[in-house]
mmCIF file of C-alpha atoms in Angstrom:
data_model
loop_
_atom_site.group_PDB
_atom_site.id
_atom_site.type_symbol
_atom_site.label_atom_id
_atom_site.label_comp_id
_atom_site.label_asym_id
_atom_site.label_seq_id
_atom_site.Cartn_x
_atom_site.Cartn_y
_atom_site.Cartn_z
ATOM 1 C CA UNK A 1 -19.484 -3.281 1.854
ATOM 2 C CA UNK A 2 -17.095 -1.749 4.192
ATOM 3 C CA UNK A 3 -13.750 -0.179 3.678
ATOM 4 C CA UNK A 4 -10.622 -1.283 4.936
ATOM 5 C CA UNK A 5 -10.473 1.905 6.755
ATOM 6 C CA UNK A 6 -13.788 1.028 8.459
ATOM 7 C CA UNK A 7 -12.660 -2.589 9.197
ATOM 8 C CA UNK A 8 -9.421 -1.403 10.659
ATOM 9 C CA UNK A 9 -11.185 1.236 12.950
ATOM 10 C CA UNK A 10 -13.488 -1.748 14.143
ATOM 11 C CA UNK A 11 -10.406 -3.538 15.288
ATOM 12 C CA UNK A 12 -8.849 -0.518 16.890
ATOM 13 C CA UNK A 13 -6.051 -0.288 14.450
ATOM 14 C CA UNK A 14 -5.165 3.210 13.451
ATOM 15 C CA UNK A 15 -5.519 4.019 9.611
ATOM 16 C CA UNK A 16 -2.388 6.145 9.734
ATOM 17 C CA UNK A 17 -0.265 3.641 11.758
ATOM 18 C CA UNK A 18 -1.516 0.777 9.227
ATOM 19 C CA UNK A 19 -0.497 2.873 6.037
ATOM 20 C CA UNK A 20 2.914 3.580 7.654
ATOM 21 C CA UNK A 21 3.594 -0.163 8.568
ATOM 22 C CA UNK A 22 2.644 -1.056 5.184
ATOM 23 C CA UNK A 23 4.781 1.343 3.523
ATOM 24 C CA UNK A 24 7.780 0.462 5.705
ATOM 25 C CA UNK A 25 7.447 -3.041 5.145
ATOM 26 C CA UNK A 26 7.386 -2.354 1.077
ATOM 27 C CA UNK A 27 9.969 -0.047 1.310
ATOM 28 C CA UNK A 28 12.366 -2.707 3.097
ATOM 29 C CA UNK A 29 11.594 -5.039 0.392
ATOM 30 C CA UNK A 30 12.120 -2.682 -1.982
ATOM 31 C CA UNK A 31 15.562 -1.576 -0.435
ATOM 32 C CA UNK A 32 16.584 -5.522 -0.255
ATOM 33 C CA UNK A 33 15.795 -5.884 -4.151
ATOM 34 C CA UNK A 34 18.222 -2.548 -4.798
ATOM 35 C CA UNK A 35 20.732 -4.083 -2.403
ATOM 36 C CA UNK A 36 20.523 -7.473 -4.386
ATOM 37 C CA UNK A 37 20.778 -5.617 -7.613
ATOM 38 C CA UNK A 38 17.411 -6.792 -9.161
ATOM 39 C CA UNK A 39 16.037 -3.022 -9.332
ATOM 40 C CA UNK A 40 17.455 0.671 -9.101
ATOM 41 C CA UNK A 41 16.955 3.052 -6.503
ATOM 42 C CA UNK A 42 14.744 4.681 -9.034
ATOM 43 C CA UNK A 43 12.718 1.893 -9.595
ATOM 44 C CA UNK A 44 12.392 1.252 -5.850
ATOM 45 C CA UNK A 45 11.537 4.849 -5.102
ATOM 46 C CA UNK A 46 8.578 4.763 -7.697
ATOM 47 C CA UNK A 47 7.302 1.671 -6.554
ATOM 48 C CA UNK A 48 7.111 2.788 -3.136
ATOM 49 C CA UNK A 49 5.412 6.004 -4.219
ATOM 50 C CA UNK A 50 2.702 4.007 -6.227
ATOM 51 C CA UNK A 51 2.313 1.693 -3.414
ATOM 52 C CA UNK A 52 1.558 4.427 -1.012
ATOM 53 C CA UNK A 53 -0.562 6.415 -3.443
ATOM 54 C CA UNK A 54 -2.788 3.477 -4.271
ATOM 55 C CA UNK A 55 -3.092 2.424 -0.559
ATOM 56 C CA UNK A 56 -4.360 5.913 0.388
ATOM 57 C CA UNK A 57 -6.702 5.652 -2.437
ATOM 58 C CA UNK A 58 -8.169 2.710 -1.965
ATOM 59 C CA UNK A 59 -8.299 2.475 1.805
ATOM 60 C CA UNK A 60 -11.613 4.509 2.047
ATOM 61 C CA UNK A 61 -13.208 2.583 -0.784
ATOM 62 C CA UNK A 62 -16.248 0.568 0.399
ATOM 63 C CA UNK A 63 -16.859 -2.641 -1.046
ATOM 64 C CA UNK A 64 -15.019 -5.535 -2.197
ATOM 65 C CA UNK A 65 -11.601 -5.083 -4.178
ATOM 66 C CA UNK A 66 -11.521 -7.469 -7.064
ATOM 67 C CA UNK A 67 -8.966 -7.812 -9.604
ATOM 68 C CA UNK A 68 -11.293 -5.531 -11.877
ATOM 69 C CA UNK A 69 -11.354 -2.797 -9.723
ATOM 70 C CA UNK A 70 -7.780 -2.865 -8.971
ATOM 71 C CA UNK A 71 -7.053 -2.338 -12.635
ATOM 72 C CA UNK A 72 -9.222 0.686 -13.098
ATOM 73 C CA UNK A 73 -7.377 3.842 -11.992
#
């Protein structure tokens, strides 16, 4: 199978831009959760960091991303 990076490239989407956009959207949601008192800023920072790291690790992995592979780090 193809990696997400392969598919993005085939559709003329810059991989770095995709990552930056996804992280920006996650950051916005985390900041909203902080503002609403649902999580702390420390928790938000950790969530965003983990999200970015996992996305960067998996974007080049070929094949289907299923629940089993998502939980195996």
